[in-house]
Amino acid sequence: MGILAIKDDGRREELLDGIVCMSPRPVVNHSIVVSNIHYAFKTYLKGKQCVPFADGIDVTLTDNDRVIPDAMIVCNPDIIHKDGIYGTPDLIVEVLSPSTAKNDRGYKKDLYERCGVKAYWIVDIENKSVEVYLNDNAHLILNEIYSILPEYQLIKLTDDERTNLKKEIPVSLYTDFAITLTDVFADMR
């Protein structure tokens, strides 16, 4: 199997169902959000068995599927090799881009489900939302959508509704780890 590479034209290659899929390099806000998530993962996981990875690491899931998740957590050290991950990460994060959204919500979600990913996050930087899918009996089921509401929507909420807004995303691999939405979307331009 060939090595996943950044081409001279700045595009990245993934192999999805045996077909090479190329996408442009991420935009600034995409990179900021990925860095924010990776920083939270890395800070919490310091000294623990699980390892966080950020964008750029090849993940070979099947003979026909090689992906580059935006962020991930791998708890099985046996699948971590010098040239990439060979097996299923425990948690995968994909940050939507116009050119990748269809695959992130479609084929990749189905692939991650088939391969046994425990948690899958789809991050929408335009809407400042995070969809969290959890593995339930070999199916990735939408558990929750976390979102920073714009001011015009917040003023329509009652005090109780504002108080009950979910402001933290629990990282399902641990009982004591959550990331605030403000941390996920901090410093966006």
PDB file of C-alpha atoms in Angstrom:
ATOM      1  CA  MET A   1       0.000   0.000   0.000  1.00  0.00           C
ATOM      2  CA  GLY A   2       1.403   3.427  -0.941  1.00  0.00           C
ATOM      3  CA  ILE A   3       2.248   6.167   1.488  1.00  0.00           C
ATOM      4  CA  LEU A   4      -0.289   8.958   1.937  1.00  0.00           C
ATOM      5  CA  ALA A   5       1.401  12.183   0.942  1.00  0.00           C
ATOM      6  CA  ILE A   6       0.975  15.889   0.462  1.00  0.00           C
ATOM      7  CA  LYS A   7       1.209  16.490  -3.264  1.00  0.00           C
ATOM      8  CA  ASP A   8       3.141  19.364  -4.811  1.00  0.00           C
ATOM      9  CA  ASP A   9      -0.164  21.130  -5.460  1.00  0.00           C
ATOM     10  CA  GLY A  10      -0.847  21.253  -1.691  1.00  0.00           C
ATOM     11  CA  ARG A  11      -3.584  18.609  -1.773  1.00  0.00           C
ATOM     12  CA  ARG A  12      -3.819  15.576   0.499  1.00  0.00           C
ATOM     13  CA  GLU A  13      -4.686  12.052  -0.565  1.00  0.00           C
ATOM     14  CA  GLU A  14      -6.944   9.611   1.187  1.00  0.00           C
ATOM     15  CA  LEU A  15      -7.971   6.197  -0.083  1.00  0.00           C
ATOM     16  CA  LEU A  16     -11.720   5.624   0.331  1.00  0.00           C
ATOM     17  CA  ASP A  17     -13.144   2.319  -0.884  1.00  0.00           C
ATOM     18  CA  GLY A  18     -10.084   1.912  -3.116  1.00  0.00           C
ATOM     19  CA  ILE A  19     -10.503   5.350  -4.737  1.00  0.00           C
ATOM     20  CA  VAL A  20      -7.919   8.090  -4.227  1.00  0.00           C
ATOM     21  CA  CYS A  21      -9.654  11.197  -2.874  1.00  0.00           C
ATOM     22  CA  MET A  22      -7.775  14.453  -2.828  1.00  0.00           C
ATOM     23  CA  SER A  23      -8.642  17.507  -0.776  1.00  0.00           C
ATOM     24  CA  PRO A  24      -7.049  20.933  -0.391  1.00  0.00           C
ATOM     25  CA  ARG A  25      -5.066  21.897   2.698  1.00  0.00           C
ATOM     26  CA  PRO A  26      -7.267  23.193   5.525  1.00  0.00           C
ATOM     27  CA  VAL A  27      -8.113  26.871   5.991  1.00  0.00           C
ATOM     28  CA  VAL A  28      -6.973  28.861   9.046  1.00  0.00           C
ATOM     29  CA  ASN A  29     -10.070  28.339  11.245  1.00  0.00           C
ATOM     30  CA  HIS A  30     -10.002  24.613  10.496  1.00  0.00           C
ATOM     31  CA  SER A  31      -6.395  24.451  11.688  1.00  0.00           C
ATOM     32  CA  ILE A  32      -7.131  26.543  14.793  1.00  0.00           C
ATOM     33  CA  VAL A  33     -10.015  24.284  15.858  1.00  0.00           C
ATOM     34  CA  VAL A  34      -7.980  21.100  15.236  1.00  0.00           C
ATOM     35  CA  SER A  35      -5.132  22.580  17.317  1.00  0.00           C
ATOM     36  CA  ASN A  36      -7.539  23.503  20.126  1.00  0.00           C
ATOM     37  CA  ILE A  37      -8.976  19.987  20.273  1.00  0.00           C
ATOM     38  CA  HIS A  38      -5.552  18.340  20.074  1.00  0.00           C
ATOM     39  CA  TYR A  39      -4.234  20.612  22.846  1.00  0.00           C
ATOM     40  CA  ALA A  40      -7.126  19.599  25.136  1.00  0.00           C
ATOM     41  CA  PHE A  41      -6.575  15.917  24.321  1.00  0.00           C
ATOM     42  CA  LYS A  42      -2.795  16.168  24.840  1.00  0.00           C
ATOM     43  CA  THR A  43      -3.106  18.073  28.119  1.00  0.00           C
ATOM     44  CA  TYR A  44      -5.553  15.579  29.622  1.00  0.00           C
ATOM     45  CA  LEU A  45      -3.817  12.453  28.296  1.00  0.00           C
ATOM     46  CA  LYS A  46      -0.324  13.367  29.512  1.00  0.00           C
ATOM     47  CA  GLY A  47       0.990  10.351  31.416  1.00  0.00           C
ATOM     48  CA  LYS A  48      -1.936   8.114  30.383  1.00  0.00           C
ATOM     49  CA  GLN A  49      -1.888   5.114  28.037  1.00  0.00           C
ATOM     50  CA  CYS A  50      -3.969   6.704  25.260  1.00  0.00           C
ATOM     51  CA  VAL A  51      -2.173   8.939  22.749  1.00  0.00           C
ATOM     52  CA  PRO A  52      -3.654  11.963  20.932  1.00  0.00           C
ATOM     53  CA  PHE A  53      -2.751  12.710  17.330  1.00  0.00           C
ATOM     54  CA  ALA A  54      -3.452  15.748  15.173  1.00  0.00           C
ATOM     55  CA  ASP A  55      -3.911  16.171  11.438  1.00  0.00           C
ATOM     56  CA  GLY A  56      -1.334  14.592   9.163  1.00  0.00           C
ATOM     57  CA  ILE A  57      -1.156  11.019  10.481  1.00  0.00           C
ATOM     58  CA  ASP A  58      -2.118   8.258   8.062  1.00  0.00           C
ATOM     59  CA  VAL A  59      -4.623   5.741   9.415  1.00  0.00           C
ATOM     60  CA  THR A  60      -4.922   2.473   7.519  1.00  0.00           C
ATOM     61  CA  LEU A  61      -8.239   0.872   8.395  1.00  0.00           C
ATOM     62  CA  THR A  62      -8.624  -1.681   5.567  1.00  0.00           C
ATOM     63  CA  ASP A  63      -6.773  -2.627   2.382  1.00  0.00           C
ATOM     64  CA  ASN A  64      -9.014  -0.131   0.550  1.00  0.00           C
ATOM     65  CA  ASP A  65      -9.299   2.617   3.166  1.00  0.00           C
ATOM     66  CA  ARG A  66      -6.598   4.991   4.358  1.00  0.00           C
ATOM     67  CA  VAL A  67      -7.680   8.254   6.000  1.00  0.00           C
ATOM     68  CA  ILE A  68      -6.178  11.341   7.611  1.00  0.00           C
ATOM     69  CA  PRO A  69      -8.439  12.280  10.539  1.00  0.00           C
ATOM     70  CA  ASP A  70      -8.162  15.840  11.814  1.00  0.00           C
ATOM     71  CA  ALA A  71      -7.598  14.573  15.363  1.00  0.00           C
ATOM     72  CA  MET A  72      -7.848  11.247  17.141  1.00  0.00           C
ATOM     73  CA  ILE A  73      -7.126   9.308  20.290  1.00  0.00           C
ATOM     74  CA  VAL A  74      -5.492   5.873  20.098  1.00  0.00           C
ATOM     75  CA  CYS A  75      -5.464   3.676  23.201  1.00  0.00           C
ATOM     76  CA  ASN A  76      -3.964   0.507  21.675  1.00  0.00           C
ATOM     77  CA  PRO A  77      -0.187   1.043  21.421  1.00  0.00           C
ATOM     78  CA  ASP A  78       0.140  -1.990  19.126  1.00  0.00           C
ATOM     79  CA  ILE A  79      -1.465  -0.124  16.195  1.00  0.00           C
ATOM     80  CA  ILE A  80       0.909   2.868  16.414  1.00  0.00           C
ATOM     81  CA  HIS A  81       3.830   2.567  13.982  1.00  0.00           C
ATOM     82  CA  LYS A  82       6.500   5.006  12.788  1.00  0.00           C
ATOM     83  CA  ASP A  83       4.719   5.567   9.466  1.00  0.00           C
ATOM     84  CA  GLY A  84       1.141   5.777  10.762  1.00  0.00           C
ATOM     85  CA  ILE A  85      -1.692   4.053  12.546  1.00  0.00           C
ATOM     86  CA  TYR A  86      -2.626   0.542  11.400  1.00  0.00           C
ATOM     87  CA  GLY A  87      -5.955  -0.225  12.993  1.00  0.00           C
ATOM     88  CA  THR A  88      -8.883   1.582  14.551  1.00  0.00           C
ATOM     89  CA  PRO A  89      -8.452   4.680  16.727  1.00  0.00           C
ATOM     90  CA  ASP A  90     -10.765   4.900  19.730  1.00  0.00           C
ATOM     91  CA  LEU A  91     -11.994   8.429  19.006  1.00  0.00           C
ATOM     92  CA  ILE A  92     -11.856  10.258  15.675  1.00  0.00           C
ATOM     93  CA  VAL A  93     -12.525  13.941  14.997  1.00  0.00           C
ATOM     94  CA  GLU A  94     -13.262  15.337  11.547  1.00  0.00           C
ATOM     95  CA  VAL A  95     -13.650  19.096  11.042  1.00  0.00           C
ATOM     96  CA  LEU A  96     -15.944  19.811   8.129  1.00  0.00           C
ATOM     97  CA  SER A  97     -14.758  21.626   5.014  1.00  0.00           C
ATOM     98  CA  PRO A  98     -16.909  22.233   1.931  1.00  0.00           C
ATOM     99  CA  SER A  99     -14.802  19.732  -0.019  1.00  0.00           C
ATOM    100  CA  THR A 100     -14.874  16.973   2.643  1.00  0.00           C
ATOM    101  CA  ALA A 101     -18.271  17.307   4.365  1.00  0.00           C
ATOM    102  CA  LYS A 102     -20.045  14.722   2.195  1.00  0.00           C
ATOM    103  CA  ASN A 103     -17.397  12.048   2.874  1.00  0.00           C
ATOM    104  CA  ASP A 104     -17.082  12.974   6.577  1.00  0.00           C
ATOM    105  CA  ARG A 105     -20.853  12.588   7.108  1.00  0.00           C
ATOM    106  CA  GLY A 106     -21.268   9.664   4.693  1.00  0.00           C
ATOM    107  CA  TYR A 107     -18.605   7.169   3.682  1.00  0.00           C
ATOM    108  CA  LYS A 108     -16.151   7.944   6.499  1.00  0.00           C
ATOM    109  CA  LYS A 109     -18.845   7.787   9.188  1.00  0.00           C
ATOM    110  CA  ASP A 110     -19.939   4.394   7.826  1.00  0.00           C
ATOM    111  CA  LEU A 111     -16.302   3.244   7.580  1.00  0.00           C
ATOM    112  CA  TYR A 112     -15.556   4.303  11.151  1.00  0.00           C
ATOM    113  CA  GLU A 113     -18.681   2.478  12.288  1.00  0.00           C
ATOM    114  CA  ARG A 114     -17.691  -0.732  10.431  1.00  0.00           C
ATOM    115  CA  CYS A 115     -14.171  -0.560  11.879  1.00  0.00           C
ATOM    116  CA  GLY A 116     -15.394  -0.151  15.480  1.00  0.00           C
ATOM    117  CA  VAL A 117     -14.507   3.451  16.327  1.00  0.00           C
ATOM    118  CA  LYS A 118     -15.876   4.081  19.844  1.00  0.00           C
ATOM    119  CA  ALA A 119     -16.603   7.793  19.330  1.00  0.00           C
ATOM    120  CA  TYR A 120     -16.766  10.042  16.273  1.00  0.00           C
ATOM    121  CA  TRP A 121     -16.976  13.823  16.412  1.00  0.00           C
ATOM    122  CA  ILE A 122     -18.018  15.933  13.437  1.00  0.00           C
ATOM    123  CA  VAL A 123     -17.061  19.565  14.010  1.00  0.00           C
ATOM    124  CA  ASP A 124     -18.781  22.319  12.018  1.00  0.00           C
ATOM    125  CA  ILE A 125     -16.727  25.521  12.280  1.00  0.00           C
ATOM    126  CA  GLU A 126     -19.320  27.613  10.407  1.00  0.00           C
ATOM    127  CA  ASN A 127     -22.091  26.781  12.901  1.00  0.00           C
ATOM    128  CA  LYS A 128     -19.762  26.317  15.885  1.00  0.00           C
ATOM    129  CA  SER A 129     -21.209  22.902  16.606  1.00  0.00           C
ATOM    130  CA  VAL A 130     -19.941  19.417  17.425  1.00  0.00           C
ATOM    131  CA  GLU A 131     -21.945  16.281  16.662  1.00  0.00           C
ATOM    132  CA  VAL A 132     -20.924  13.402  18.917  1.00  0.00           C
ATOM    133  CA  TYR A 133     -21.613   9.862  17.703  1.00  0.00           C
ATOM    134  CA  LEU A 134     -21.046   6.956  20.080  1.00  0.00           C
ATOM    135  CA  ASN A 135     -20.685   3.297  19.199  1.00  0.00           C
ATOM    136  CA  ASP A 136     -23.707   1.359  20.368  1.00  0.00           C
ATOM    137  CA  ASN A 137     -23.784  -2.318  19.343  1.00  0.00           C
ATOM    138  CA  ALA A 138     -21.516  -1.715  16.301  1.00  0.00           C
ATOM    139  CA  HIS A 139     -23.460   1.382  15.170  1.00  0.00           C
ATOM    140  CA  LEU A 140     -22.395   5.013  15.496  1.00  0.00           C
ATOM    141  CA  ILE A 141     -25.463   6.684  16.974  1.00  0.00           C
ATOM    142  CA  LEU A 142     -25.842  10.449  17.337  1.00  0.00           C
ATOM    143  CA  ASN A 143     -25.541  11.038  21.080  1.00  0.00           C
ATOM    144  CA  GLU A 144     -25.666  14.838  21.200  1.00  0.00           C
ATOM    145  CA  ILE A 145     -25.109  18.022  19.218  1.00  0.00           C
ATOM    146  CA  TYR A 146     -23.227  20.697  21.144  1.00  0.00           C
ATOM    147  CA  SER A 147     -23.453  24.223  19.799  1.00  0.00           C
ATOM    148  CA  ILE A 148     -22.532  27.802  20.579  1.00  0.00           C
ATOM    149  CA  LEU A 149     -25.692  29.698  19.732  1.00  0.00           C
ATOM    150  CA  PRO A 150     -25.500  33.120  18.109  1.00  0.00           C
ATOM    151  CA  GLU A 151     -26.704  36.058  20.214  1.00  0.00           C
ATOM    152  CA  TYR A 152     -29.960  36.440  18.247  1.00  0.00           C
ATOM    153  CA  GLN A 153     -30.915  32.857  19.226  1.00  0.00           C
ATOM    154  CA  LEU A 154     -29.763  33.190  22.826  1.00  0.00           C
ATOM    155  CA  ILE A 155     -32.067  36.142  23.516  1.00  0.00           C
ATOM    156  CA  LYS A 156     -35.068  34.009  22.498  1.00  0.00           C
ATOM    157  CA  LEU A 157     -34.307  31.419  25.209  1.00  0.00           C
ATOM    158  CA  THR A 158     -35.792  31.422  28.679  1.00  0.00           C
ATOM    159  CA  ASP A 159     -33.476  31.682  31.679  1.00  0.00           C
ATOM    160  CA  ASP A 160     -33.961  27.940  32.321  1.00  0.00           C
ATOM    161  CA  GLU A 161     -33.112  27.083  28.699  1.00  0.00           C
ATOM    162  CA  ARG A 162     -29.953  29.230  28.856  1.00  0.00           C
ATOM    163  CA  THR A 163     -28.936  27.594  32.143  1.00  0.00           C
ATOM    164  CA  ASN A 164     -29.448  24.111  30.676  1.00  0.00           C
ATOM    165  CA  LEU A 165     -27.416  24.696  27.514  1.00  0.00           C
ATOM    166  CA  LYS A 166     -24.668  22.114  27.284  1.00  0.00           C
ATOM    167  CA  LYS A 167     -21.376  23.986  27.304  1.00  0.00           C
ATOM    168  CA  GLU A 168     -19.004  21.010  27.627  1.00  0.00           C
ATOM    169  CA  ILE A 169     -18.417  18.010  25.407  1.00  0.00           C
ATOM    170  CA  PRO A 170     -17.719  14.892  27.464  1.00  0.00           C
ATOM    171  CA  VAL A 171     -14.917  12.766  26.021  1.00  0.00           C
ATOM    172  CA  SER A 172     -16.658   9.411  26.290  1.00  0.00           C
ATOM    173  CA  LEU A 173     -13.452   7.409  26.733  1.00  0.00           C
ATOM    174  CA  TYR A 174     -13.119   8.882  30.249  1.00  0.00           C
ATOM    175  CA  THR A 175     -15.565   9.731  33.013  1.00  0.00           C
ATOM    176  CA  ASP A 176     -13.692  12.845  34.139  1.00  0.00           C
ATOM    177  CA  PHE A 177     -12.789  14.538  30.854  1.00  0.00           C
ATOM    178  CA  ALA A 178     -14.766  17.182  28.991  1.00  0.00           C
ATOM    179  CA  ILE A 179     -13.850  20.027  26.637  1.00  0.00           C
ATOM    180  CA  THR A 180     -15.727  23.318  26.707  1.00  0.00           C
ATOM    181  CA  LEU A 181     -17.212  24.584  23.472  1.00  0.00           C
ATOM    182  CA  THR A 182     -15.474  27.912  24.027  1.00  0.00           C
ATOM    183  CA  ASP A 183     -12.125  26.078  24.132  1.00  0.00           C
ATOM    184  CA  VAL A 184     -12.925  24.173  20.919  1.00  0.00           C
ATOM    185  CA  PHE A 185     -13.752  27.367  19.001  1.00  0.00           C
ATOM    186  CA  ALA A 186     -11.313  29.751  20.741  1.00  0.00           C
ATOM    187  CA  ASP A 187      -9.233  32.173  18.672  1.00  0.00           C
ATOM    188  CA  MET A 188     -11.114  31.640  15.400  1.00  0.00           C
ATOM    189  CA  ARG A 189     -10.676  34.418  12.832  1.00  0.00           C
TER     190      ARG A 189
END
